[in-house]
Short mmCIF file of C-alpha atoms and ligand atoms in Angstrom, two decimals:
data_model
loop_
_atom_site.label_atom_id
_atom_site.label_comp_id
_atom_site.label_asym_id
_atom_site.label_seq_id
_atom_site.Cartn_x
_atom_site.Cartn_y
_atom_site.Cartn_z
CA UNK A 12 27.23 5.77 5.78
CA UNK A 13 25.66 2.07 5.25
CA UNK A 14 22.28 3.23 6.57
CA UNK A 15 22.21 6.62 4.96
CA UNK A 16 22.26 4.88 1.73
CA UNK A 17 19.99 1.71 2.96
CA UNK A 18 17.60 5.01 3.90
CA UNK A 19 17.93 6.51 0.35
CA UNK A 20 17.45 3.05 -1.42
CA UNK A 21 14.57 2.44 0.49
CA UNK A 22 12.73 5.94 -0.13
CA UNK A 23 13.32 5.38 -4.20
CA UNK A 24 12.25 2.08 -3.71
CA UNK A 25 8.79 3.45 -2.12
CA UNK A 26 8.41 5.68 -5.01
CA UNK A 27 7.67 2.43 -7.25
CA UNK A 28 4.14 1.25 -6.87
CA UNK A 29 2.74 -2.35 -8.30
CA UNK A 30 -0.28 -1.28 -10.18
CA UNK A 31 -2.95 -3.74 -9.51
CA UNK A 32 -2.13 -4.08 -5.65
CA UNK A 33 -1.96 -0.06 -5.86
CA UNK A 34 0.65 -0.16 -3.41
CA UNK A 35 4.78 0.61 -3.23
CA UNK A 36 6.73 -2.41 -3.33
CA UNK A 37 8.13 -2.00 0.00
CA UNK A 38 5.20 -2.10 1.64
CA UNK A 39 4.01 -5.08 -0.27
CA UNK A 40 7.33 -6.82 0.91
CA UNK A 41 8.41 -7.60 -2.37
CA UNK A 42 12.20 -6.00 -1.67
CA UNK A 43 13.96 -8.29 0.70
CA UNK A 44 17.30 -8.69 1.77
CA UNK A 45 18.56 -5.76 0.43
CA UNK A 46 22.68 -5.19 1.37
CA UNK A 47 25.07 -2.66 -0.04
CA UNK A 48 28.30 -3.88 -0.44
CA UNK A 49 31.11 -1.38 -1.61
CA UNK A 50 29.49 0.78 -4.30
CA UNK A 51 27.05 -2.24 -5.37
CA UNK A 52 23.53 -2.73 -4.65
CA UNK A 53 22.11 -6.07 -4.15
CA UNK A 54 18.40 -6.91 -3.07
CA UNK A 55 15.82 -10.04 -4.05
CA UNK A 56 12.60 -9.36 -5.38
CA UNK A 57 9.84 -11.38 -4.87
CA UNK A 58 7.36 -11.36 -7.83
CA UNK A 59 4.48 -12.92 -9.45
CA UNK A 60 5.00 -13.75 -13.13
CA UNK A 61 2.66 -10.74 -14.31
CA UNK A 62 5.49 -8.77 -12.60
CA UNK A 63 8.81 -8.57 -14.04
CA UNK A 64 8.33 -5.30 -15.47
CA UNK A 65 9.47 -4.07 -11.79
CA UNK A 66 12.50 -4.91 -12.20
CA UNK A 67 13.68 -2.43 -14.91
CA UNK A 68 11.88 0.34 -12.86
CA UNK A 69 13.93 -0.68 -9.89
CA UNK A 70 17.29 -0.31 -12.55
CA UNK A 71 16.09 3.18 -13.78
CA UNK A 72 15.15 4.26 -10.35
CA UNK A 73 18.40 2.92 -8.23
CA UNK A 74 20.32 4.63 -11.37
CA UNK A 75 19.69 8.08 -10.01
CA UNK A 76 21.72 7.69 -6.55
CA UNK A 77 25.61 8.85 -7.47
CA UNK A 78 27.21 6.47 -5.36
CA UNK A 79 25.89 3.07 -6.94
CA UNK A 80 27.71 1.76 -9.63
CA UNK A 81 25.57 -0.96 -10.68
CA UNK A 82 22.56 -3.03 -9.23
CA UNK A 83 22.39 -6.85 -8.82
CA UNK A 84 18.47 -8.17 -8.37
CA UNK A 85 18.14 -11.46 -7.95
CA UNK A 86 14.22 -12.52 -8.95
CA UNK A 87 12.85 -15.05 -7.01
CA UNK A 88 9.88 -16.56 -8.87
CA UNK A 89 7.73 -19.36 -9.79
CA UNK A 90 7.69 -19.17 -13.94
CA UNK A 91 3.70 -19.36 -14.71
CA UNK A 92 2.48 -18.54 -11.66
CA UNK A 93 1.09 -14.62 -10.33
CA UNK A 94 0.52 -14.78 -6.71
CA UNK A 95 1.60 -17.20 -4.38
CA UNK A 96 -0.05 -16.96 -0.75
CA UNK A 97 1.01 -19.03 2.23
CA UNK A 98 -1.18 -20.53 4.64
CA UNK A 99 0.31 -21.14 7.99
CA UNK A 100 -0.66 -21.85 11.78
CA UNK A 101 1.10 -21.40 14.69
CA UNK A 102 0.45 -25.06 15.87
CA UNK A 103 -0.51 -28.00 13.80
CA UNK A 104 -4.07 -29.65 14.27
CA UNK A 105 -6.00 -26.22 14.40
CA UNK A 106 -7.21 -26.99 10.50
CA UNK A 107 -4.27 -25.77 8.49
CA UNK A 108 -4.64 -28.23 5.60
CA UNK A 109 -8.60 -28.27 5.87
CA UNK A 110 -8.48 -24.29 5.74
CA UNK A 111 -5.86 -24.20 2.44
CA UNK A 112 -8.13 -27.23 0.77
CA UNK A 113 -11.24 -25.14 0.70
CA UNK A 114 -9.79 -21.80 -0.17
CA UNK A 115 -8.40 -23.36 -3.15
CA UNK A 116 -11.20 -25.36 -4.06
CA UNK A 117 -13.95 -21.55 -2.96
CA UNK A 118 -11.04 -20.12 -5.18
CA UNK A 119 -11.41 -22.71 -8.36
CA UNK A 120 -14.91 -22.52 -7.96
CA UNK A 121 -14.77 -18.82 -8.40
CA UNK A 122 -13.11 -19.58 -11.58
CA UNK A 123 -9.34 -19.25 -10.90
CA UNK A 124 -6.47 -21.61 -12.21
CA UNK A 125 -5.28 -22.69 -8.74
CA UNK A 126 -2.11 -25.07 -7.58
CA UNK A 127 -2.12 -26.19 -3.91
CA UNK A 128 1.98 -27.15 -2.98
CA UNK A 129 1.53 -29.04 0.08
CA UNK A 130 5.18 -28.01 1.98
CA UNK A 131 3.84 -29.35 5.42
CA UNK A 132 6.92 -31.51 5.66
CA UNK A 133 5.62 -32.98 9.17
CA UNK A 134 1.74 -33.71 7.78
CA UNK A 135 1.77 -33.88 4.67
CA UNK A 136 -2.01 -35.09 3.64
CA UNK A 137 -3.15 -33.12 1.15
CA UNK A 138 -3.34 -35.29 -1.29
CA UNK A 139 -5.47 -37.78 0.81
CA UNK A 140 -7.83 -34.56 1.39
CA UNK A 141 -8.43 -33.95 -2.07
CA UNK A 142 -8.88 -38.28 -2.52
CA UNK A 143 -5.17 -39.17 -4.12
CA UNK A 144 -3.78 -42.20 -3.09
CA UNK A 145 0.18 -42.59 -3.18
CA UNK A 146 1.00 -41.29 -6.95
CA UNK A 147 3.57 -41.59 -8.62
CA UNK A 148 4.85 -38.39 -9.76
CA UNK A 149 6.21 -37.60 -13.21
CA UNK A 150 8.77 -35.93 -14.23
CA UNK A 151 8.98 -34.17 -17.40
CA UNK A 152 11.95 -32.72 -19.88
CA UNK A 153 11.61 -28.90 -20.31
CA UNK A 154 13.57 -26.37 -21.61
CA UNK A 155 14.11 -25.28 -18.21
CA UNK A 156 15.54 -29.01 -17.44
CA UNK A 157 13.74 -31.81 -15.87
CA UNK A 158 10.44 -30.93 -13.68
CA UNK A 159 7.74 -32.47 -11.89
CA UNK A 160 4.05 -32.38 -12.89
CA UNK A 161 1.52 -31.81 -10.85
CA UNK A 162 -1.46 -33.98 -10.22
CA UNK A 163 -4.83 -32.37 -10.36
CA UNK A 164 -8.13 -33.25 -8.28
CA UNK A 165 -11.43 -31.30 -8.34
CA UNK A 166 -9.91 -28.71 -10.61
CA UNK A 167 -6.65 -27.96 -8.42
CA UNK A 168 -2.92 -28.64 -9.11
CA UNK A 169 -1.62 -30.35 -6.27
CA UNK A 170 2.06 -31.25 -5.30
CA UNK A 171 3.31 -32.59 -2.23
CA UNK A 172 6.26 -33.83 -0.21
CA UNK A 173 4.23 -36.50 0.91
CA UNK A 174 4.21 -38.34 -2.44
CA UNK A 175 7.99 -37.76 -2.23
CA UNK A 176 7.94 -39.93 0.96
CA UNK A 177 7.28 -43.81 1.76
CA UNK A 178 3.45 -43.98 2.61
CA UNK A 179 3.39 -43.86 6.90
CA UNK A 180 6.98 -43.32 7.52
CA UNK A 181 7.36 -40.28 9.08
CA UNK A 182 9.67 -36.95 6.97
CA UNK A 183 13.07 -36.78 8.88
CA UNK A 184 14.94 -34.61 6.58
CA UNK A 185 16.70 -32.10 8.70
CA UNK A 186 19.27 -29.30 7.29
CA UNK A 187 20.29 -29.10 4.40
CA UNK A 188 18.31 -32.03 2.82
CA UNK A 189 15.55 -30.24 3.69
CA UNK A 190 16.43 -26.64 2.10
CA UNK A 191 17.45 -28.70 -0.86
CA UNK A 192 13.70 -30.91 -0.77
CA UNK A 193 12.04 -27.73 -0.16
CA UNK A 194 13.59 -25.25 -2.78
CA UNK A 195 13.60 -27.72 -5.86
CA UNK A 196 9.69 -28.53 -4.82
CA UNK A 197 9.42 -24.52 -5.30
CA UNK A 198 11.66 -24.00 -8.45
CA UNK A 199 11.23 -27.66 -9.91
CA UNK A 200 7.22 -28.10 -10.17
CA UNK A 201 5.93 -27.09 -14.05
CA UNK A 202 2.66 -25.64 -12.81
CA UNK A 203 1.84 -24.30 -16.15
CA UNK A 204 -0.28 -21.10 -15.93
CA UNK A 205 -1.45 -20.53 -12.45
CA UNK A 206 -3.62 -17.40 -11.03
CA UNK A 207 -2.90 -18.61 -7.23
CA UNK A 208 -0.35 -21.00 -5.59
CA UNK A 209 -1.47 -21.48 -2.00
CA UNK A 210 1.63 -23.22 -0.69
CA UNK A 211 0.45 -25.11 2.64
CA UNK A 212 3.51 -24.08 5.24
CA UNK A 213 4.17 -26.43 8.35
CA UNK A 214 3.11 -25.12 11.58
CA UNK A 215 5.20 -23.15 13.32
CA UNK A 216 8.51 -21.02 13.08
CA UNK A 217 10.83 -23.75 12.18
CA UNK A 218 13.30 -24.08 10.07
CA UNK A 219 11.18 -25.37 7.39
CA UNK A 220 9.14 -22.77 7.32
CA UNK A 221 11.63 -20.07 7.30
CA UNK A 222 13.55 -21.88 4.50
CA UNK A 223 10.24 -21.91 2.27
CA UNK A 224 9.29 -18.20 3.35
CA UNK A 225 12.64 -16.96 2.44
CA UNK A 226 13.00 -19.14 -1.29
CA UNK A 227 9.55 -18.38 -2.29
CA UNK A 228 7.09 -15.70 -3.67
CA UNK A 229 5.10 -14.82 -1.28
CA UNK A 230 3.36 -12.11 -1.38
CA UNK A 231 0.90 -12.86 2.03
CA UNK A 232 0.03 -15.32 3.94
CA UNK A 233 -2.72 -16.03 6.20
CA UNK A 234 -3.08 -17.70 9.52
CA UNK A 235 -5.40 -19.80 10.89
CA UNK A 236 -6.21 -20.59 14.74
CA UNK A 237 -8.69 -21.34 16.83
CA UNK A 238 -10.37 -19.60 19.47
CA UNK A 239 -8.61 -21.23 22.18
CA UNK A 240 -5.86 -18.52 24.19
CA UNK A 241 -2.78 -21.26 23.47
CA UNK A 242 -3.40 -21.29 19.73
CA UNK A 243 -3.82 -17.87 19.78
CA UNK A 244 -0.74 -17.58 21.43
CA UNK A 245 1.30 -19.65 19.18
CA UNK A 246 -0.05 -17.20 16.19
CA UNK A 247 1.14 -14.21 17.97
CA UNK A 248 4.66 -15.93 17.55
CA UNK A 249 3.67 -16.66 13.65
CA UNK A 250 3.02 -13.06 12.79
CA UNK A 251 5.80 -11.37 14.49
CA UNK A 252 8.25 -14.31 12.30
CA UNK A 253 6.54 -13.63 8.99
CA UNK A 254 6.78 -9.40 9.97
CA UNK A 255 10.26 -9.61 10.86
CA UNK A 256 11.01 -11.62 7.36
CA UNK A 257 9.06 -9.17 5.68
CA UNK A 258 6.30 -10.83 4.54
CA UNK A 259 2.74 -8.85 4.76
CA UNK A 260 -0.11 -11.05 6.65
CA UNK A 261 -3.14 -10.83 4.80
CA UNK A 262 -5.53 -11.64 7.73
CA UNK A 263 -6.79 -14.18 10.38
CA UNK A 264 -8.96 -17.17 9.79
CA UNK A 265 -10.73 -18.80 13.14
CA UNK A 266 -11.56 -22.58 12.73
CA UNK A 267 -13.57 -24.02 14.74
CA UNK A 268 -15.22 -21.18 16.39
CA UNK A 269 -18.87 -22.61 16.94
CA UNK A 270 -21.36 -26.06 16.56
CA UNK A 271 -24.01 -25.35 14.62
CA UNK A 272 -27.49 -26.93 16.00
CA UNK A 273 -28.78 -29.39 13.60
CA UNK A 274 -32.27 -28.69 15.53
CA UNK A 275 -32.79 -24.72 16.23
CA UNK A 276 -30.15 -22.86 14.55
CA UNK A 277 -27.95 -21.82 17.29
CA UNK A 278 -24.30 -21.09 17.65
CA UNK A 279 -22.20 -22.17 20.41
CA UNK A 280 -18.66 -21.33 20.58
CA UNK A 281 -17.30 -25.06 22.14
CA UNK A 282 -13.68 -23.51 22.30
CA UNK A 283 -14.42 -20.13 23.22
CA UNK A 284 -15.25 -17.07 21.85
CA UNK A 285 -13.14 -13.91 20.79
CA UNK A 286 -10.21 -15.38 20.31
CA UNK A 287 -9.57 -14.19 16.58
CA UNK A 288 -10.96 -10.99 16.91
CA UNK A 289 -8.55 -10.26 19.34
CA UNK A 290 -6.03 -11.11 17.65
CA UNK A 291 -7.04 -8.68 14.67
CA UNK A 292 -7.30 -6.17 16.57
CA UNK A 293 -4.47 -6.30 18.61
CA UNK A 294 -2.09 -6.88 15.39
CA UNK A 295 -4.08 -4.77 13.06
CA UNK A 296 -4.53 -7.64 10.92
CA UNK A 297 -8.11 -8.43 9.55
CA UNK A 298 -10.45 -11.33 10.43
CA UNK A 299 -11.07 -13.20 6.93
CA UNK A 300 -13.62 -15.56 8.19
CA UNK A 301 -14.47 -17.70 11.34
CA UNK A 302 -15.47 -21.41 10.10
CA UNK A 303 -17.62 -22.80 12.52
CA UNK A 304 -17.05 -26.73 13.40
CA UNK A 305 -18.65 -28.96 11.03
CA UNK A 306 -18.44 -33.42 10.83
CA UNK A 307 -19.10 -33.04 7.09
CA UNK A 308 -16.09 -30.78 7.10
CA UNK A 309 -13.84 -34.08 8.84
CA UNK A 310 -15.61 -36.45 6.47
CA UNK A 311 -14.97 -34.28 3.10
CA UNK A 312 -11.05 -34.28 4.22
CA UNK A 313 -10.83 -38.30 5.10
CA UNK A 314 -12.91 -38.82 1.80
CA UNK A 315 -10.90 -36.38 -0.70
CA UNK A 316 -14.39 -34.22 -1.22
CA UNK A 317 -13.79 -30.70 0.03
CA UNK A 318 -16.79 -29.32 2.14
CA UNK A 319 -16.41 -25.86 -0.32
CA UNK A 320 -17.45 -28.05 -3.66
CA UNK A 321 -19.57 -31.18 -2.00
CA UNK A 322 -21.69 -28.74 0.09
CA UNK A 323 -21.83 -25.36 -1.32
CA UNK A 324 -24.74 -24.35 0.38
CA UNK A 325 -23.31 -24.74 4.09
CA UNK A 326 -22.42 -22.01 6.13
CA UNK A 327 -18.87 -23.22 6.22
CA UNK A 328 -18.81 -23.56 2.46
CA UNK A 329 -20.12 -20.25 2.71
CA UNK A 330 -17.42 -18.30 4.80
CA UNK A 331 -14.77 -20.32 2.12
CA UNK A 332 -16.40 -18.63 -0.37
CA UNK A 333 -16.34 -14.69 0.99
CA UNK A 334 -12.46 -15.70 2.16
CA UNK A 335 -12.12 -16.50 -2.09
CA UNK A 336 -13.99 -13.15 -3.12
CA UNK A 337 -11.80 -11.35 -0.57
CA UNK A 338 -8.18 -12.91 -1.93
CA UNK A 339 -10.05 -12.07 -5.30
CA UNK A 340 -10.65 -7.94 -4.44
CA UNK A 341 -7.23 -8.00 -2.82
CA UNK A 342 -5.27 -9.18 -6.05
CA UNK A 343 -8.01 -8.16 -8.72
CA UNK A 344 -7.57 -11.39 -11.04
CA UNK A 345 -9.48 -12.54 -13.93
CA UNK A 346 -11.87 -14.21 -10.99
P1 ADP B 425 -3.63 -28.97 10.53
O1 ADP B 425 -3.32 -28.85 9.07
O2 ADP B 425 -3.70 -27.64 11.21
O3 ADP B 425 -2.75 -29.92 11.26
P2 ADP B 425 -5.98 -30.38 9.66
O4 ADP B 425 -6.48 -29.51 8.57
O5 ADP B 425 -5.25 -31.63 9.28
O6 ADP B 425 -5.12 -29.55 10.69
O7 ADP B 425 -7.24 -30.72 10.60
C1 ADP B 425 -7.14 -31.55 11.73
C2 ADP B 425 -8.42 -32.37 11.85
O8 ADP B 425 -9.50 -31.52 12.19
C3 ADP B 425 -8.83 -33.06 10.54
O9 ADP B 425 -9.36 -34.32 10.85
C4 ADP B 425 -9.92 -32.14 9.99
O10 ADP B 425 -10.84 -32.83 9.18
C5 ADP B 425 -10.57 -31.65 11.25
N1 ADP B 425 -11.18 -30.33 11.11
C6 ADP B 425 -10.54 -29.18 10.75
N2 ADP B 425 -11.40 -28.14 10.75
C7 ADP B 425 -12.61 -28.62 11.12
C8 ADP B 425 -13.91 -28.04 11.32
N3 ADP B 425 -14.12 -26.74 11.15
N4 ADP B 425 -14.94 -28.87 11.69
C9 ADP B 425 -14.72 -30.19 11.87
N5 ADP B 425 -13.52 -30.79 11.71
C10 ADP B 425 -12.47 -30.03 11.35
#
């Protein structure tokens, strides 16, 4: 009887479609741990905070089924904030942090209000990419109660659980510390008005990253490898985690896929070739960009001056910039 009506929620669900994404919230994953218990419905919804006007659609819509006597939606959202994308990586070293950096600096550039929330509880160094030594963070008194404020560098929020931590100690929260760390850094940061959070996830399907998957926004995330068959692997894993939590994959990035010569021109693919086209293809997922290896791309991070701003004219900065104008088509903001 349980499924019949889990069957019939989800088919009046499908009927409600988010207008700018021009697509039913199902399928945008929005509707997530949805359980009937008794006569009562009760499901999350995942929303940006140009959204909430779904949830008295789903009210109207759920009204219609006889059996329900009343819904319960719980809203999980970031106040200020419209779409929150996850960057992840099935292994950590592959350029994770790099990749996240530059898409929200190609994405700033573009003209988009962007916070980067560095949740990479094993490496945190955003901050030291984007040139902020240990800061102290503040907290302010709102409404709300108490929240911390963000720092900003080239244009882009930025909060991490690195400044939560003592500089070159490693993080060895475990548990529950760690759901508590990671769900007040999601509900607890005043961001003020944001078009974009990328939220930089640690590598891997750990319990960190399921914890921030499951108490955050997200409406996609994308993955970044490198051509190599292990990483590849290990992002096979990643997409078949974020699927089975519901959470659409927006597409592929490959790091690292060629060197450049300084003296002709040519490409040569050091750690392979095909390795993220595969992938696409073989999970139906596209390939946003392939980022070919670059030293000014090491030296920007260890110097806190993103290769997208500092050299806008490279080909790396270059693919950064089509990945923006893509996550700008997909989510038609004021870009
Ligand atoms: P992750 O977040 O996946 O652990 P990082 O972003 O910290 O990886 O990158 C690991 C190292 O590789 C850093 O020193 C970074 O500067 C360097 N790196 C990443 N991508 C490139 C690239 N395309 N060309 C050159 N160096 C890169």
């Amino acid at each position: 009887m349980t499924t019949a009506h889990q069957q019939e929620i989800v088919q009046l669900l499908k009927q409600i479609i988010e207008p700018t994404l021009n697509n039913d919230i199902v399928s945008l994953g929005m509707v997530r741990n949805l359980r009937i218990v008794d006569d009562y419905i009760y499901l999350r919804l995942y929303i940006g905070s140009h959204q909430h006007q779904l949830q008295p659609e789903i009210q109207s819509k759920l009204s219609f089924l006889s059996w329900c006597k009343k819904t319960y939606i719980q809203i999980c959202t970031i106040p200020g904030v419209r779409t929150t994308l996850g960057i992840s990586s099935g292994k950590g070293g592959v350029g994770k942090s790099t990749t996240a950096v530059n898409i929200a600096a190609a994405l700033q550039l573009q003209g988009a209000k962007v916070g980067l929330l560095d949740a990479d509880v094993y490496g945190p160094n955003i901050p030291q990419m984007l040139g902020l030594g240990k800061a102290d963070i503040q907290v302010i008194n709102t409404p709300t109660g108490d929240k911390f404020l963000p720092l900003k560098a080239q244009g882009i929020k930025i909060m991490s659980v690195g400044l939560l931590a003592e500089a070159n100690r490693p993080l060895a929260w475990r548990g529950p510390v760690l759901h508590k760390i990671i769900t007040q850094f999601l509900q607890d940061v005043e961001w003020g008005e944001l078009d974009y959070l990328l939220i930089d996830l640690p590598p891997g399907t750990g319990d960190a990253q399921i914890t921030i998957i499951q108490e955050s926004p997200i409406c996609g995330v994308i993955l970044v490898t490198t051509p190599q068959q292990v990483a590849v692997a290990d992002v096979r894993r990643n997409i078949y985690m974020f699927r089975q939590v519901g959470v659409p994959v927006l597409g592929i990035i490959e790091n690292m896929s060629y060197l450049i010569c300084g003296d002709c021109g040519s490409r040569t693919p050091i750690f392979g070739s095909g390795g993220g086209e595969q992938l696409a293809a073989e999970l139906l997922a596209p390939l946003l960009g392939q980022i070919p290896i670059d030293p000014r791309i090491c030296s920007g991070g260890d110097t806190g001056n993103p290769i997208a701003i500092s050299e806008q004219a490279s080909p790396a900065s270059e693919v950064f910039r089509k990945i923006a104008i893509a996550i700008g088509l997909s989510f038609a903001h004021r870009t």
